[in-house]
GROMACS .gro file of C-alpha atoms in nm:
model
  453
    1MET     CA    1   3.192  -5.996   1.353
    2TRP     CA    2   3.240  -6.327   1.164
    3ASN     CA    3   3.368  -6.480   1.478
    4LEU     CA    4   3.035  -6.398   1.681
    5PHE     CA    5   2.789  -6.552   1.419
    6ASN     CA    6   3.000  -6.864   1.360
    7PHE     CA    7   3.107  -6.976   1.695
    8SER     CA    8   2.727  -6.948   1.793
    9SER     CA    9   2.547  -7.308   1.800
   10PRO     CA   10   2.173  -7.311   1.691
   11ALA     CA   11   2.058  -7.407   2.032
   12ARG     CA   12   2.233  -7.128   2.171
   13VAL     CA   13   2.087  -6.864   1.901
   14ARG     CA   14   1.721  -7.017   2.009
   15ARG     CA   15   1.783  -6.984   2.376
   16ALA     CA   16   1.885  -6.606   2.297
   17HIS     CA   17   1.570  -6.508   2.107
   18VAL     CA   18   1.341  -6.671   2.383
   19THR     CA   19   1.544  -6.501   2.656
   20ALA     CA   20   1.498  -6.131   2.425
   21ALA     CA   21   1.147  -6.201   2.397
   22ILE     CA   22   1.073  -6.267   2.728
   23VAL     CA   23   1.267  -5.908   2.825
   24PHE     CA   24   1.090  -5.718   2.561
   25SER     CA   25   0.743  -5.876   2.653
   26THR     CA   26   0.828  -5.762   2.988
   27ALA     CA   27   0.903  -5.419   2.920
   28LEU     CA   28   0.631  -5.357   2.724
   29HIS     CA   29   0.365  -5.447   2.998
   30ALA     CA   30   0.579  -5.245   3.230
   31HIS     CA   31   0.511  -4.963   2.987
   32ALA     CA   32   0.159  -5.043   2.907
   33GLN     CA   33   0.109  -4.992   3.299
   34SER     CA   34   0.273  -4.645   3.316
   35LEU     CA   35   0.052  -4.542   3.013
   36PRO     CA   36  -0.255  -4.335   3.111
   37ALA     CA   37  -0.603  -4.460   3.018
   38ALA     CA   38  -0.695  -4.312   2.661
   39ARG     CA   39  -1.065  -4.182   2.635
   40PRO     CA   40  -1.210  -4.052   2.329
   41GLY     CA   41  -1.071  -3.725   2.179
   42THR     CA   42  -1.318  -3.437   2.302
   43GLU     CA   43  -1.262  -3.070   2.335
   44PRO     CA   44  -1.202  -2.942   2.694
   45PRO     CA   45  -1.509  -2.820   2.863
   46ALA     CA   46  -1.295  -2.475   2.944
   47ARG     CA   47  -1.217  -2.443   2.570
   48ALA     CA   48  -1.584  -2.558   2.477
   49ASN     CA   49  -1.724  -2.285   2.699
   50ALA     CA   50  -1.497  -2.003   2.569
   51GLU     CA   51  -1.590  -2.065   2.225
   52ALA     CA   52  -1.952  -2.064   2.311
   53THR     CA   53  -1.923  -1.722   2.410
   54LEU     CA   54  -1.753  -1.532   2.153
   55PRO     CA   55  -1.903  -1.305   1.938
   56ARG     CA   56  -1.982  -1.387   1.606
   57VAL     CA   57  -2.054  -1.184   1.281
   58ASP     CA   58  -2.125  -1.258   0.904
   59LEU     CA   59  -1.909  -1.102   0.642
   60ARG     CA   60  -2.107  -0.821   0.537
   61SER     CA   61  -2.148  -0.709   0.919
   62ALA     CA   62  -1.748  -0.756   0.962
   63LEU     CA   63  -1.669  -0.555   0.662
   64ALA     CA   64  -1.885  -0.270   0.736
   65GLU     CA   65  -1.747  -0.269   1.113
   66ALA     CA   66  -1.426  -0.255   0.976
   67LEU     CA   67  -1.471  -0.012   0.780
   68GLY     CA   68  -1.582   0.184   1.019
   69ARG     CA   69  -1.305   0.125   1.271
   70GLU     CA   70  -1.016   0.022   1.078
   71LEU     CA   71  -0.722   0.256   1.135
   72ARG     CA   72  -0.597   0.334   0.798
   73VAL     CA   73  -1.006   0.401   0.721
   74ARG     CA   74  -0.962   0.650   1.004
   75VAL     CA   75  -0.636   0.843   0.913
   76ALA     CA   76  -0.786   0.885   0.522
   77GLN     CA   77  -1.073   1.012   0.661
   78SER     CA   78  -0.883   1.265   0.830
   79GLU     CA   79  -0.690   1.338   0.497
   80VAL     CA   80  -1.023   1.388   0.333
   81ALA     CA   81  -1.106   1.667   0.605
   82ARG     CA   82  -0.772   1.805   0.598
   83ALA     CA   83  -0.802   1.861   0.234
   84ARG     CA   84  -1.132   2.005   0.230
   85ALA     CA   85  -1.029   2.238   0.500
   86LEU     CA   86  -0.737   2.355   0.239
   87MET     CA   87  -1.028   2.400  -0.012
   88GLU     CA   88  -1.200   2.636   0.228
   89SER     CA   89  -0.906   2.826   0.273
   90ALA     CA   90  -0.836   2.866  -0.089
   91ARG     CA   91  -1.171   3.001  -0.154
   92ALA     CA   92  -1.076   3.261   0.073
   93GLY     CA   93  -0.833   3.391  -0.204
   94TYR     CA   94  -1.118   3.526  -0.413
   95MET     CA   95  -1.392   3.604  -0.162
   96PRO     CA   96  -1.444   3.978   0.003
   97THR     CA   97  -1.291   4.061   0.362
   98LEU     CA   98  -1.397   4.316   0.582
   99ILE     CA   99  -1.153   4.457   0.868
  100GLY     CA  100  -1.224   4.682   1.109
  101HIS     CA  101  -0.982   4.923   1.307
  102VAL     CA  102  -1.015   5.134   1.604
  103SER     CA  103  -0.738   5.365   1.721
  104TYR     CA  104  -0.669   5.572   1.996
  105LEU     CA  105  -0.436   5.841   1.979
  106ARG     CA  106  -0.290   6.076   2.309
  107LEU     CA  107  -0.072   6.387   2.250
  108ASP     CA  108   0.142   6.528   2.506
  109LYS     CA  109  -0.070   6.884   2.427
  110ALA     CA  110  -0.323   6.997   2.195
  111ARG     CA  111  -0.152   7.101   1.863
  112ARG     CA  112  -0.207   7.496   1.732
  113ALA     CA  113  -0.098   7.682   1.488
  114ALA     CA  114  -0.059   8.005   1.683
  115PRO     CA  115  -0.160   8.073   2.063
  116ASP     CA  116  -0.454   8.256   1.993
  117LEU     CA  117  -0.599   7.974   1.745
  118PRO     CA  118  -0.819   7.703   1.768
  119PRO     CA  119  -0.588   7.338   1.808
  120THR     CA  120  -0.551   7.200   1.475
  121ALA     CA  121  -0.492   6.857   1.635
  122ALA     CA  122  -0.645   6.768   1.980
  123ARG     CA  123  -0.483   6.597   2.240
  124ASP     CA  124  -0.715   6.330   2.272
  125GLN     CA  125  -0.814   6.159   1.926
  126LEU     CA  126  -1.006   5.873   1.868
  127GLY     CA  127  -1.041   5.659   1.473
  128LEU     CA  128  -1.300   5.411   1.409
  129ASP     CA  129  -1.289   5.279   1.002
  130ALA     CA  130  -1.343   4.925   0.810
  131THR     CA  131  -1.193   4.848   0.524
  132LEU     CA  132  -1.341   4.622   0.276
  133ASN     CA  133  -1.158   4.414   0.009
  134VAL     CA  134  -1.353   4.317  -0.324
  135PRO     CA  135  -1.117   4.101  -0.553
  136LEU     CA  136  -1.265   4.184  -0.918
  137PHE     CA  137  -0.994   3.997  -1.109
  138VAL     CA  138  -0.744   3.711  -0.932
  139PRO     CA  139  -0.674   3.447  -1.172
  140LYS     CA  140  -0.428   3.286  -0.938
  141ALA     CA  141  -0.677   3.291  -0.659
  142TRP     CA  142  -0.944   3.099  -0.854
  143ASN     CA  143  -0.700   2.867  -1.010
  144ASP     CA  144  -0.562   2.773  -0.655
  145ALA     CA  145  -0.928   2.726  -0.523
  146SER     CA  146  -0.990   2.503  -0.831
  147TYR     CA  147  -0.689   2.285  -0.760
  148ALA     CA  148  -0.787   2.255  -0.401
  149SER     CA  149  -1.127   2.166  -0.449
  150ASP     CA  150  -0.991   1.879  -0.718
  151SER     CA  151  -0.752   1.769  -0.467
  152ALA     CA  152  -1.034   1.702  -0.202
  153LYS     CA  153  -1.223   1.506  -0.455
  154VAL     CA  154  -0.900   1.311  -0.497
  155ALA     CA  155  -0.871   1.263  -0.149
  156GLU     CA  156  -1.233   1.111  -0.131
  157LEU     CA  157  -1.114   0.873  -0.403
  158GLU     CA  158  -0.828   0.789  -0.228
  159LEU     CA  159  -1.036   0.679   0.061
  160ASN     CA  160  -1.243   0.448  -0.135
  161ASP     CA  161  -0.922   0.292  -0.230
  162VAL     CA  162  -0.811   0.253   0.147
  163ARG     CA  163  -1.169   0.101   0.198
  164ARG     CA  164  -1.077  -0.136  -0.068
  165MET     CA  165  -0.767  -0.262   0.098
  166VAL     CA  166  -0.948  -0.308   0.433
  167ALA     CA  167  -1.198  -0.482   0.319
  168ILE     CA  168  -0.961  -0.743   0.153
  169THR     CA  169  -0.796  -0.749   0.489
  170THR     CA  170  -1.096  -0.807   0.673
  171ALA     CA  171  -1.207  -1.055   0.440
  172GLN     CA  172  -0.880  -1.260   0.404
  173ALA     CA  173  -0.880  -1.246   0.825
  174TYR     CA  174  -1.235  -1.370   0.811
  175LEU     CA  175  -1.159  -1.648   0.604
  176THR     CA  176  -0.855  -1.724   0.814
  177VAL     CA  177  -1.096  -1.828   1.097
  178LEU     CA  178  -1.326  -2.008   0.886
  179ALA     CA  179  -1.024  -2.213   0.755
  180GLN     CA  180  -0.886  -2.265   1.080
  181ARG     CA  181  -1.205  -2.399   1.233
  182ARG     CA  182  -1.279  -2.627   0.941
  183GLY     CA  183  -0.879  -2.772   1.044
  184ILE     CA  184  -1.052  -2.833   1.399
  185GLU     CA  185  -1.311  -3.041   1.239
  186VAL     CA  186  -1.062  -3.238   1.028
  187THR     CA  187  -0.831  -3.295   1.320
  188GLN     CA  188  -1.110  -3.372   1.576
  189ARG     CA  189  -1.227  -3.632   1.289
  190ALA     CA  190  -0.868  -3.772   1.265
  191LEU     CA  191  -0.865  -3.805   1.682
  192ASP     CA  192  -1.213  -3.983   1.651
  193ASN     CA  193  -1.098  -4.252   1.397
  194ALA     CA  194  -0.726  -4.287   1.630
  195ASN     CA  195  -0.948  -4.315   1.925
  196ALA     CA  196  -1.175  -4.562   1.762
  197HIS     CA  197  -0.884  -4.775   1.647
  198TYR     CA  198  -0.706  -4.779   1.970
  199GLN     CA  199  -1.015  -4.914   2.149
  200PHE     CA  200  -1.063  -5.169   1.921
  201ALA     CA  201  -0.706  -5.274   1.951
  202HIS     CA  202  -0.680  -5.246   2.356
  203GLN     CA  203  -0.978  -5.465   2.359
  204ARG     CA  204  -0.822  -5.708   2.134
  205PHE     CA  205  -0.482  -5.693   2.352
  206GLN     CA  206  -0.724  -5.689   2.688
  207GLY     CA  207  -0.881  -6.038   2.526
  208GLY     CA  208  -0.574  -6.174   2.464
  209ILE     CA  209  -0.624  -6.199   2.090
  210GLY     CA  210  -0.374  -5.867   2.013
  211ASN     CA  211  -0.052  -5.797   2.099
  212GLN     CA  212   0.092  -5.516   2.296
  213VAL     CA  213   0.280  -5.374   2.022
  214ASP     CA  214  -0.053  -5.278   1.801
  215ASP     CA  215  -0.205  -5.147   2.147
  216VAL     CA  216   0.103  -4.894   2.215
  217ARG     CA  217   0.115  -4.823   1.883
  218ALA     CA  218  -0.233  -4.723   1.870
  219ALA     CA  219  -0.219  -4.512   2.203
  220GLN     CA  220   0.063  -4.318   2.037
  221GLU     CA  221  -0.125  -4.236   1.696
  222MET     CA  222  -0.446  -4.103   1.921
  223ALA     CA  223  -0.181  -3.895   2.155
  224SER     CA  224  -0.035  -3.706   1.837
  225SER     CA  225  -0.365  -3.639   1.697
  226ARG     CA  226  -0.454  -3.473   2.023
  227VAL     CA  227  -0.125  -3.268   1.985
  228GLN     CA  228  -0.233  -3.178   1.646
  229LEU     CA  229  -0.616  -3.085   1.763
  230GLU     CA  230  -0.427  -2.854   2.049
  231ARG     CA  231  -0.231  -2.667   1.809
  232ALA     CA  232  -0.526  -2.624   1.577
  233GLN     CA  233  -0.703  -2.494   1.856
  234ALA     CA  234  -0.455  -2.259   1.939
  235ALA     CA  235  -0.420  -2.126   1.587
  236LEU     CA  236  -0.799  -2.062   1.566
  237TYR     CA  237  -0.780  -1.881   1.893
  238ALA     CA  238  -0.540  -1.655   1.721
  239ALA     CA  239  -0.712  -1.604   1.401
  240GLN     CA  240  -0.993  -1.495   1.594
  241GLU     CA  241  -0.818  -1.246   1.814
  242ALA     CA  242  -0.646  -1.099   1.444
  243LEU     CA  243  -1.009  -1.045   1.315
  244GLY     CA  244  -1.080  -0.907   1.631
  245VAL     CA  245  -0.817  -0.655   1.615
  246THR     CA  246  -0.910  -0.577   1.239
  247LEU     CA  247  -1.268  -0.521   1.326
  248GLY     CA  248  -1.155  -0.269   1.599
  249ARG     CA  249  -1.246  -0.462   1.916
  250SER     CA  250  -1.109  -0.549   2.217
  251GLY     CA  251  -1.108  -0.944   2.202
  252ALA     CA  252  -1.149  -1.238   1.981
  253VAL     CA  253  -1.444  -1.246   1.741
  254ASP     CA  254  -1.561  -1.572   1.562
  255VAL     CA  255  -1.766  -1.607   1.264
  256GLN     CA  256  -2.043  -1.766   1.057
  257PRO     CA  257  -2.007  -2.048   0.856
  258GLU     CA  258  -2.248  -1.904   0.598
  259PHE     CA  259  -2.136  -1.670   0.367
  260GLU     CA  260  -2.189  -1.553  -0.018
  261LEU     CA  261  -1.935  -1.382  -0.220
  262PRO     CA  262  -2.045  -1.218  -0.550
  263ALA     CA  263  -1.987  -1.402  -0.896
  264PRO     CA  264  -1.692  -1.294  -1.066
  265PRO     CA  265  -1.692  -1.170  -1.427
  266SER     CA  266  -1.556  -1.284  -1.727
  267VAL     CA  267  -1.166  -1.228  -1.842
  268GLN     CA  268  -1.262  -0.985  -2.082
  269GLU     CA  269  -1.516  -0.789  -1.833
  270GLY     CA  270  -1.247  -0.782  -1.602
  271LEU     CA  271  -0.996  -0.645  -1.799
  272ARG     CA  272  -1.205  -0.406  -1.940
  273GLY     CA  273  -1.355  -0.267  -1.616
  274VAL     CA  274  -1.021  -0.223  -1.452
  275ALA     CA  275  -1.033   0.132  -1.552
  276GLU     CA  276  -1.394   0.240  -1.432
  277ARG     CA  277  -1.408   0.006  -1.156
  278ARG     CA  278  -1.054  -0.008  -0.977
  279SER     CA  279  -1.055   0.222  -0.701
  280ASP     CA  280  -0.711   0.309  -0.738
  281VAL     CA  281  -0.708   0.340  -1.106
  282ILE     CA  282  -0.973   0.607  -1.069
  283ALA     CA  283  -0.775   0.793  -0.788
  284ASP     CA  284  -0.489   0.829  -0.989
  285ARG     CA  285  -0.707   0.933  -1.301
  286ALA     CA  286  -0.844   1.188  -1.109
  287ALA     CA  287  -0.510   1.305  -0.982
  288LEU     CA  288  -0.370   1.294  -1.325
  289ALA     CA  289  -0.666   1.575  -1.444
  290ALA     CA  290  -0.601   1.780  -1.152
  291GLN     CA  291  -0.252   1.825  -1.195
  292GLN     CA  292  -0.331   1.890  -1.584
  293ASP     CA  293  -0.588   2.151  -1.530
  294LEU     CA  294  -0.306   2.312  -1.277
  295VAL     CA  295  -0.057   2.307  -1.557
  296ASP     CA  296  -0.303   2.439  -1.862
  297ASP     CA  297  -0.376   2.749  -1.622
  298HIS     CA  298  -0.031   2.847  -1.559
  299TRP     CA  299  -0.116   3.178  -1.732
  300ALA     CA  300  -0.307   3.276  -1.391
  301GLU     CA  301   0.060   3.309  -1.230
  302TYR     CA  302   0.111   3.613  -1.475
  303ALA     CA  303  -0.196   3.771  -1.503
  304PRO     CA  304  -0.227   4.091  -1.342
  305LEU     CA  305  -0.458   4.141  -1.004
  306LEU     CA  306  -0.763   4.395  -1.002
  307THR     CA  307  -0.912   4.469  -0.622
  308ALA     CA  308  -1.152   4.729  -0.493
  309GLN     CA  309  -1.123   4.885  -0.177
  310ALA     CA  310  -1.409   5.045   0.027
  311GLN     CA  311  -1.334   5.260   0.345
  312PRO     CA  312  -1.564   5.432   0.580
  313PHE     CA  313  -1.455   5.602   0.843
  314TYR     CA  314  -1.519   5.794   1.198
  315HIS     CA  315  -1.310   6.057   1.360
  316GLU     CA  316  -1.338   6.229   1.689
  317PRO     CA  317  -1.284   6.503   1.710
  318PRO     CA  318  -1.285   6.639   1.375
  319SER     CA  319  -1.053   6.863   1.210
  320VAL     CA  320  -1.014   7.076   0.929
  321LEU     CA  321  -0.846   6.794   0.729
  322GLN     CA  322  -1.005   6.534   0.928
  323PRO     CA  323  -1.391   6.529   0.907
  324ARG     CA  324  -1.578   6.341   1.178
  325THR     CA  325  -1.722   6.089   0.927
  326GLY     CA  326  -1.695   6.013   0.581
  327TRP     CA  327  -1.575   5.711   0.318
  328GLN     CA  328  -1.350   5.659   0.050
  329VAL     CA  329  -1.302   5.368  -0.255
  330GLN     CA  330  -1.025   5.287  -0.473
  331LEU     CA  331  -0.942   5.060  -0.743
  332LEU     CA  332  -0.602   4.844  -0.721
  333LEU     CA  333  -0.434   4.745  -1.021
  334SER     CA  334  -0.163   4.502  -0.914
  335VAL     CA  335   0.097   4.390  -1.255
  336PRO     CA  336   0.363   4.176  -1.155
  337PHE     CA  337   0.643   4.215  -1.379
  338TYR     CA  338   0.907   4.035  -1.225
  339ASP     CA  339   0.920   3.833  -0.874
  340GLY     CA  340   1.267   3.676  -0.921
  341GLY     CA  341   1.187   3.385  -1.110
  342ALA     CA  342   0.969   3.248  -0.860
  343ARG     CA  343   0.670   3.158  -1.128
  344TYR     CA  344   0.911   2.983  -1.345
  345GLY     CA  345   0.983   2.742  -1.075
  346THR     CA  346   0.647   2.678  -0.981
  347VAL     CA  347   0.534   2.614  -1.367
  348ALA     CA  348   0.819   2.364  -1.372
  349GLN     CA  349   0.755   2.206  -1.047
  350ARG     CA  350   0.402   2.161  -1.176
  351GLU     CA  351   0.500   2.019  -1.499
  352ALA     CA  352   0.714   1.781  -1.310
  353VAL     CA  353   0.463   1.643  -1.093
  354LEU     CA  354   0.206   1.628  -1.410
  355SER     CA  355   0.484   1.396  -1.556
  356SER     CA  356   0.475   1.190  -1.238
  357ARG     CA  357   0.109   1.136  -1.245
  358ARG     CA  358   0.107   1.028  -1.582
  359ALA     CA  359   0.346   0.756  -1.504
  360GLN     CA  360   0.168   0.673  -1.216
  361LEU     CA  361  -0.135   0.623  -1.382
  362GLU     CA  362   0.009   0.424  -1.652
  363THR     CA  363   0.196   0.190  -1.386
  364SER     CA  364  -0.161   0.168  -1.207
  365LEU     CA  365  -0.357   0.060  -1.504
  366ARG     CA  366  -0.033  -0.164  -1.618
  367GLN     CA  367  -0.046  -0.351  -1.264
  368ALA     CA  368  -0.399  -0.363  -1.232
  369SER     CA  369  -0.465  -0.550  -1.588
  370SER     CA  370  -0.170  -0.807  -1.452
  371GLU     CA  371  -0.342  -0.869  -1.142
  372VAL     CA  372  -0.667  -0.932  -1.298
  373ARG     CA  373  -0.503  -1.169  -1.541
  374VAL     CA  374  -0.309  -1.367  -1.202
  375ALA     CA  375  -0.624  -1.337  -1.016
  376PHE     CA  376  -0.828  -1.545  -1.305
  377ASP     CA  377  -0.532  -1.817  -1.355
  378ALA     CA  378  -0.482  -1.833  -0.965
  379ALA     CA  379  -0.841  -1.901  -0.968
  380ARG     CA  380  -0.831  -2.163  -1.223
  381HIS     CA  381  -0.587  -2.365  -1.064
  382ALA     CA  382  -0.714  -2.344  -0.721
  383ASP     CA  383  -1.076  -2.460  -0.803
  384ALA     CA  384  -0.896  -2.761  -1.004
  385ALA     CA  385  -0.665  -2.796  -0.687
  386LEU     CA  386  -0.958  -2.810  -0.462
  387LEU     CA  387  -1.126  -3.066  -0.675
  388SER     CA  388  -0.816  -3.304  -0.668
  389ALA     CA  389  -0.782  -3.225  -0.263
  390LYS     CA  390  -1.166  -3.326  -0.252
  391GLN     CA  391  -1.099  -3.640  -0.429
  392ALA     CA  392  -0.773  -3.719  -0.264
  393ALA     CA  393  -0.956  -3.689   0.084
  394GLY     CA  394  -1.251  -3.900  -0.021
  395PHE     CA  395  -1.006  -4.203  -0.153
  396ALA     CA  396  -0.802  -4.157   0.183
  397ALA     CA  397  -1.119  -4.202   0.404
  398GLN     CA  398  -1.210  -4.506   0.181
  399ALA     CA  399  -0.861  -4.629   0.231
  400LEU     CA  400  -0.883  -4.582   0.593
  401GLN     CA  401  -1.236  -4.770   0.593
  402PHE     CA  402  -1.046  -5.051   0.420
  403ALA     CA  403  -0.759  -5.061   0.651
  404SER     CA  404  -0.998  -5.078   0.958
  405LEU     CA  405  -1.188  -5.351   0.816
  406ALA     CA  406  -0.910  -5.587   0.735
  407TYR     CA  407  -0.735  -5.537   1.028
  408GLU     CA  408  -1.050  -5.603   1.221
  409ALA     CA  409  -1.089  -5.895   1.010
  410GLY     CA  410  -0.707  -6.003   1.110
  411ALA     CA  411  -0.615  -5.976   0.751
  412SER     CA  412  -0.330  -5.710   0.852
  413THR     CA  413  -0.148  -5.546   1.083
  414ASN     CA  414  -0.252  -5.184   1.247
  415LEU     CA  415   0.043  -5.057   1.082
  416GLU     CA  416  -0.181  -5.059   0.775
  417VAL     CA  417  -0.424  -4.864   0.990
  418VAL     CA  418  -0.198  -4.613   1.177
  419ASP     CA  419  -0.044  -4.515   0.793
  420ALA     CA  420  -0.394  -4.492   0.654
  421GLU     CA  421  -0.504  -4.268   0.951
  422ARG     CA  422  -0.220  -4.036   0.881
  423ARG     CA  423  -0.273  -4.017   0.533
  424ALA     CA  424  -0.658  -3.956   0.563
  425ARG     CA  425  -0.561  -3.669   0.826
  426ASP     CA  426  -0.332  -3.508   0.561
  427ALA     CA  427  -0.563  -3.540   0.277
  428ASP     CA  428  -0.844  -3.358   0.470
  429SER     CA  429  -0.599  -3.071   0.592
  430ALA     CA  430  -0.471  -3.071   0.247
  431ALA     CA  431  -0.866  -3.021   0.128
  432VAL     CA  432  -0.922  -2.764   0.401
  433ALA     CA  433  -0.608  -2.573   0.272
  434ALA     CA  434  -0.726  -2.607  -0.089
  435GLU     CA  435  -1.070  -2.500  -0.002
  436ASP     CA  436  -0.942  -2.202   0.176
  437ALA     CA  437  -0.676  -2.114  -0.117
  438ALA     CA  438  -0.983  -2.107  -0.342
  439ARG     CA  439  -1.190  -1.889  -0.135
  440GLN     CA  440  -0.873  -1.631  -0.073
  441THR     CA  441  -0.825  -1.646  -0.435
  442ARG     CA  442  -1.177  -1.583  -0.517
  443VAL     CA  443  -1.192  -1.274  -0.295
  444GLN     CA  444  -0.856  -1.125  -0.467
  445LEU     CA  445  -1.004  -1.186  -0.807
  446LEU     CA  446  -1.338  -0.985  -0.717
  447ALA     CA  447  -1.084  -0.713  -0.560
  448ALA     CA  448  -0.831  -0.726  -0.891
  449THR     CA  449  -1.166  -0.643  -1.136
  450GLY     CA  450  -1.297  -0.385  -0.882
  451HIS     CA  451  -1.605  -0.598  -0.788
  452PHE     CA  452  -1.504  -0.608  -0.431
  453PRO     CA  453  -1.641  -0.450  -0.170
   0.00000   0.00000   0.00000
């Protein structure tokens, strides 16, 4: 390496530099001839037409539609219907029952006490009767029906919690579409800036004022911006399809850019309202109360049962022992003395479930309070980050403007312009992300405090 540098004369060095410059200029010119003509970045007509035909929904309509079609809501509604059916079945335990019977008996021959006496049992016999059972004292059936009714109410409260979770998912999908659309606006603006810079650099190069390096560098930046735009459009369509699935539609759905969220409460109000407004906490409290009532009424497992039974009948032909018509009534008292220990196991099982329900409620309250505190903290930081991101985007836009003016005046190279364009695009993208994060945290805050939906 030392010999190469020391055995080259200044004249040979200058000739080598001139030769390299000529080769480099020729290569750049040939490359420029092979580049496609650059035009302002606009959306393809097919893409624009597809966007125009997509149905649009606002946030309120999206929530109502998702709550009516979403799979989780439909499953929870089926659980409510099942709980109500079980409640009706449990009520049958203390309701009267009426059962009819028809019997036909044919003997090989009539029965006679003596050959010369009338038959005591006819060869063909027809019997009709009905049995009416009226439970008079059935504490266990009353207890089971009460618990089934409480379980149906708990299922309805759990349906409300499923609705809350579906509403959060729908709002997040809605805001994602909105953020992706804002991202396209940012990328389109960056593409327009890159195109304007390319047009100016290309005109200078064609006029003999600029150089080919600036021309090619501006074209490369414009092409990169176009790549970013295509990716943003693909992400937007994916988000629109995801929203359509959430709404139960078979296709992409677009959103309205204007929407309003209710104002969040204060931290103290949010923490105080957790127990009264959070649907999951309300459902857990109702489940605990239902289980507590079931445990408190365990005496019903050991109580006797009293039932009245009435039975009218019709018999043809009548006999000495069986008249043609009649009725009978009886009272039946059942006292369960020993059942092998089944009742003790049932009571112990219910007490174990009660302990589990109590622990679940304590965990839900603790988790809900933590979510409220985290949501308020996240919202505070998200708002501060959004303010800083907007300031950064504004400064980046000013820097791009100054760099463009300096380049047009010949006071700088287009390296400063390209760098300013990239920084402006990144700052705008960061502002869009911060804006989406602020909206998402606001939804989480409202949901954590029980004010959404």
